[in-house]
Coordinates of C-alpha atoms in Angstrom, one line a residue:
Chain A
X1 CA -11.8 2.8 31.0
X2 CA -8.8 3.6 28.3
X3 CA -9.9 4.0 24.9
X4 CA -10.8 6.7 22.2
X5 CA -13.5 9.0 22.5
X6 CA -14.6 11.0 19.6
X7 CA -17.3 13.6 19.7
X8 CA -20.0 14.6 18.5
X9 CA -21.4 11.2 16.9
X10 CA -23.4 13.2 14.7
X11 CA -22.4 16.3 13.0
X12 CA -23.8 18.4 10.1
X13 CA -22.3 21.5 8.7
X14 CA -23.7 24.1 6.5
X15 CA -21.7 24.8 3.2
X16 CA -18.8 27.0 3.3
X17 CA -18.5 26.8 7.2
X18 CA -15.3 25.1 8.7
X19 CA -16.1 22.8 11.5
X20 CA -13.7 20.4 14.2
X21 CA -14.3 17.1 14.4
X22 CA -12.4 15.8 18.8
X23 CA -10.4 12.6 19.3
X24 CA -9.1 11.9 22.6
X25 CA -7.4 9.3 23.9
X26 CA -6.2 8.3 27.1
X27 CA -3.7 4.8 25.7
X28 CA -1.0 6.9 26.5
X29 CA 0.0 6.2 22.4
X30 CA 2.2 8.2 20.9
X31 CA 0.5 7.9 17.3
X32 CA -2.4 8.8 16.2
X33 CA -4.5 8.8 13.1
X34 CA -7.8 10.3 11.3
X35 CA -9.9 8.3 8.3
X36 CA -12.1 8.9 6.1
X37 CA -14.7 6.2 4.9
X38 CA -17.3 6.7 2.2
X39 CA -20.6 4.4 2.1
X40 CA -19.1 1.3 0.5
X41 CA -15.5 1.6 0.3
X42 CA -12.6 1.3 3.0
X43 CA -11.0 3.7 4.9
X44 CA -8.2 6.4 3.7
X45 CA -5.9 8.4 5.4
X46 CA -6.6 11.8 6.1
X47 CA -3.3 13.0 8.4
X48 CA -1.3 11.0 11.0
X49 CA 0.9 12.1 14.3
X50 CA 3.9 10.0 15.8
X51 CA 4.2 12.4 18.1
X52 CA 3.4 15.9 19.5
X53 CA 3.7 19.3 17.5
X54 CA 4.4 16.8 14.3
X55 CA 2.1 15.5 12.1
X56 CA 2.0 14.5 8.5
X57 CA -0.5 14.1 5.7
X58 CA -2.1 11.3 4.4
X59 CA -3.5 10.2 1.1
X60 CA -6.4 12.5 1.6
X61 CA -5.4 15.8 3.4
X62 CA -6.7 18.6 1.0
X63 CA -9.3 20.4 2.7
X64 CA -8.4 19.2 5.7
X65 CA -6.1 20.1 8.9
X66 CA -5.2 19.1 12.2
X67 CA -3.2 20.0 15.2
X68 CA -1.3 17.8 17.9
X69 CA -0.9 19.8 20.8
X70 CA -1.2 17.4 23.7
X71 CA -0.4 13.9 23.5
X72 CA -3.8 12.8 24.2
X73 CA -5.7 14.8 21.5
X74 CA -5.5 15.1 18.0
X75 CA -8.6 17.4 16.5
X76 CA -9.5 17.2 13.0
X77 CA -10.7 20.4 10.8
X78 CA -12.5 20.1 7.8
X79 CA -12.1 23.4 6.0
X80 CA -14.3 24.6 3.2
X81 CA -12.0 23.9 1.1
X82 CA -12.9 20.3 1.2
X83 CA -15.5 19.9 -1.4
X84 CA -17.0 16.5 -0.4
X85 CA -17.5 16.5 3.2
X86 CA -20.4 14.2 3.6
X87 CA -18.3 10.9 5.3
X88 CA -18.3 8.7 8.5
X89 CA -14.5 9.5 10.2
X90 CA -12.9 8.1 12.4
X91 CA -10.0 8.4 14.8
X92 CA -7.7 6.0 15.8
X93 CA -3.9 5.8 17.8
X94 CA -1.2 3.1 17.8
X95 CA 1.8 2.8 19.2
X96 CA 4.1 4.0 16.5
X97 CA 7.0 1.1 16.0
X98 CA 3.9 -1.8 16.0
X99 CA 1.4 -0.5 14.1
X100 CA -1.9 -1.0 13.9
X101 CA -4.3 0.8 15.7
X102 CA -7.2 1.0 18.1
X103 CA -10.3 3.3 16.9
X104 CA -12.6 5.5 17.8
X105 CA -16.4 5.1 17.4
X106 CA -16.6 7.7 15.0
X107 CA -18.6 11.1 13.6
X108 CA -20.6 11.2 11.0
X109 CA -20.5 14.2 9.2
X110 CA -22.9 15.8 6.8
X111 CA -23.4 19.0 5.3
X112 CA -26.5 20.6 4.7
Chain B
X1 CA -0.4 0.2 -6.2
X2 CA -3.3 -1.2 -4.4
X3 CA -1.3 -3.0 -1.0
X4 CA -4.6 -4.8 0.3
X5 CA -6.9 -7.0 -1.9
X6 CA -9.8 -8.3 -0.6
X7 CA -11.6 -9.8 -3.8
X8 CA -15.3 -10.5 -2.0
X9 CA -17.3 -7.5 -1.9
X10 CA -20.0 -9.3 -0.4
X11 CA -20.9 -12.8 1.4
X12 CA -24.1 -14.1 2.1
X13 CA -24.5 -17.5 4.6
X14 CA -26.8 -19.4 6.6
X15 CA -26.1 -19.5 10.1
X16 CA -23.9 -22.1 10.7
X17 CA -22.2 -22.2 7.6
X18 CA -18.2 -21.8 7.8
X19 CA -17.4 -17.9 6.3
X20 CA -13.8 -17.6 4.6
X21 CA -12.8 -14.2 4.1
X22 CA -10.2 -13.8 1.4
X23 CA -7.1 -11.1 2.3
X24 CA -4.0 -10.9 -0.4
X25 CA -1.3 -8.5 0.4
X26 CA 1.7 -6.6 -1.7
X27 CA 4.3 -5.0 -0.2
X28 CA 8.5 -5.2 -0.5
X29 CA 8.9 -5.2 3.1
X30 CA 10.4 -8.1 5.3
X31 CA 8.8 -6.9 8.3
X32 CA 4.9 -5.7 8.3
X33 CA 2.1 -6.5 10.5
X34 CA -1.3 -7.6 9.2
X35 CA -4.8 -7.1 10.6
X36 CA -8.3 -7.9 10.8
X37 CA -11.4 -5.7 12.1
X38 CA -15.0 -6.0 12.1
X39 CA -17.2 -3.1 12.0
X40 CA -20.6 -3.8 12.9
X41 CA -23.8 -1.4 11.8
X42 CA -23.0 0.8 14.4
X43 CA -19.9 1.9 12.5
X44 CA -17.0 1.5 15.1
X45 CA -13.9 -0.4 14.1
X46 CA -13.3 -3.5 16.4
X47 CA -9.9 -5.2 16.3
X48 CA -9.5 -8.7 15.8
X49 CA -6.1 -10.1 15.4
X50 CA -2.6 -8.7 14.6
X51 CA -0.1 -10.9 13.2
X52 CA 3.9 -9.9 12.3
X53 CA 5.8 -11.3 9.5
X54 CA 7.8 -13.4 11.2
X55 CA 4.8 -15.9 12.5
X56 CA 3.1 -17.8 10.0
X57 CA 1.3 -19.9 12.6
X58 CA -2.2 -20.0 12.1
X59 CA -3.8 -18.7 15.1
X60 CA -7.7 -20.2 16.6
X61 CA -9.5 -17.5 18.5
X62 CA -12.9 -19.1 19.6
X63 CA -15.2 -19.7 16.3
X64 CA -12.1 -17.2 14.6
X65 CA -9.7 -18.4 12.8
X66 CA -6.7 -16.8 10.6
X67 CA -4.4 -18.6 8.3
X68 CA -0.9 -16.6 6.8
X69 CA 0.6 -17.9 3.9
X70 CA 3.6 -15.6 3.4
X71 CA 4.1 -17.6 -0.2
X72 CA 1.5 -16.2 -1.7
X73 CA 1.3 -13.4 0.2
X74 CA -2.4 -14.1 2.1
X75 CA -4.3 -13.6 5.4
X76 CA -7.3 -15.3 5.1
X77 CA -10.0 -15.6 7.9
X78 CA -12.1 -17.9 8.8
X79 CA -15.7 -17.3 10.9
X80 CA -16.9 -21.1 11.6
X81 CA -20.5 -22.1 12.5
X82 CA -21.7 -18.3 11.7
X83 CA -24.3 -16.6 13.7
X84 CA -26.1 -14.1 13.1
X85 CA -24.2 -11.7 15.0
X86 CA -21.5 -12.4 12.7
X87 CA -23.3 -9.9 10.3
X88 CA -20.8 -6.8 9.5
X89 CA -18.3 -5.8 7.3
X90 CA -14.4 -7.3 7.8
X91 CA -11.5 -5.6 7.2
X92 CA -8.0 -6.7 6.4
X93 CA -5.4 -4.2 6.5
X94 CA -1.2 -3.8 6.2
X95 CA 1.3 -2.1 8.3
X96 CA 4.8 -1.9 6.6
X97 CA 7.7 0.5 6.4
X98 CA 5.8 3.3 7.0
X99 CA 3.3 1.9 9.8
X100 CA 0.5 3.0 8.7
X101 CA -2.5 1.3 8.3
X102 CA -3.5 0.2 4.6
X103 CA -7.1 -1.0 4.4
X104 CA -8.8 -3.0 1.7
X105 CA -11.7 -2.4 0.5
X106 CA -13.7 -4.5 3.1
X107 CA -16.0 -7.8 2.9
X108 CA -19.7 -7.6 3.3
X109 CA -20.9 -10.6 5.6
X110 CA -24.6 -11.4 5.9
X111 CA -25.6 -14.3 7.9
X112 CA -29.3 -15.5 7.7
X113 CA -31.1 -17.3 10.7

């Protein structure tokens, strides 16, 4: 089936440690996205790709990073250096010109 | 600026009732798509309807309806004879120049059996 697979579902992280949060997707888009959403409030750009080896931040991206290596995968990192951690994100891809996008079922991260 | 308002935090109904979500919009673009998605307790972002500038048809999906007013810049969506199912929290968001995706801040529907 073609979608968006995002792993783990559930993710905790001790303070100070970086951890990577996997999006695949196999829409054969050439964009592709990361959120963040906090309990209560919509989502916010983290980064975005168009397209491979290019990527560009969001509203979000301190204490963040990401790489776009392969077309179908687009990992997120959330550094130490990202003082509130604790969020549902989720990954999503579009095709660039239309907009819009097709998501994910997301991670839940918290750190411990 | 804030690009997507959606004034209702939250709705409560019986099931049954008609639901009208409220979506107004900002941006100085002449071409942008708008959106709709549910997202259910289980968190995932489902995708409802995507509608371009240039159609200001109102569009019936089932019990889903969706009516753009380009004048005063609005998306609204309609759920009619709610169920239960229903129950999640709807988001509107805009896709201009840049093409990404601007959310709002989402709309809390609860319907009661």
């Amino acid at each position: 089936d073609g979608g968006i697979t995002q792993s783990p579902k559930y993710l905790f992280r001790k303070e100070g440690q970086n951890v990577t949060l996997s999006c695949e997707q196999n829409l054969n888009h050439d964009a592709m996205y990361w959120y963040r959403q906090d309990p209560g409030q919509g989502l916010r750009l983290i980064y975005y790709s168009q397209i491979v080896n290019d990527f560009q931040k969001g509203d979000i991206a301190e204490g963040y990073s990401v790489s776009r290596e392969k077309k179908e995968s687009f990992p997120l990192t959330v550094t130490s250096a990202q003082k509130n951690p604790t969020a549902f994100y989720l990954c999503a891809s579009s095709i660039w010109q239309i907009g819009g996008a097709f998501f994910g079922q997301g991670t839940r991260l918290t750190v411990v | 600026a804030q690009k997507v308002t959606q004034a209702q935090t939250e709705i409560s109904v019986v099931e049954k009732e008609d639901v009208t979500l409220d979506c107004v919009y900002e941006t100085r673009d002449t071409t942008y798509y708008l959106f709709w998605y549910k997202q259910p307790p289980s968190g995932e972002l489902v995708f409802l309807i995507r509608r371009n500038s240039f159609d200001e048809q109102n569009e019936i999906s089932g019990r889903y309806s969706w009516n753009f007013q380009k004048s005063t810049s609005s998306f609204n969506f309609t759920i009619t004879a709610s169920q239960v199912v229903d129950s999640a929290v709807y988001f509107c968001a805009l896709s201009d120049d840049d093409y990404k995706l601007s959310f709002g801040a989402g709309t809390t529907v609860t319907v009661r059996a």
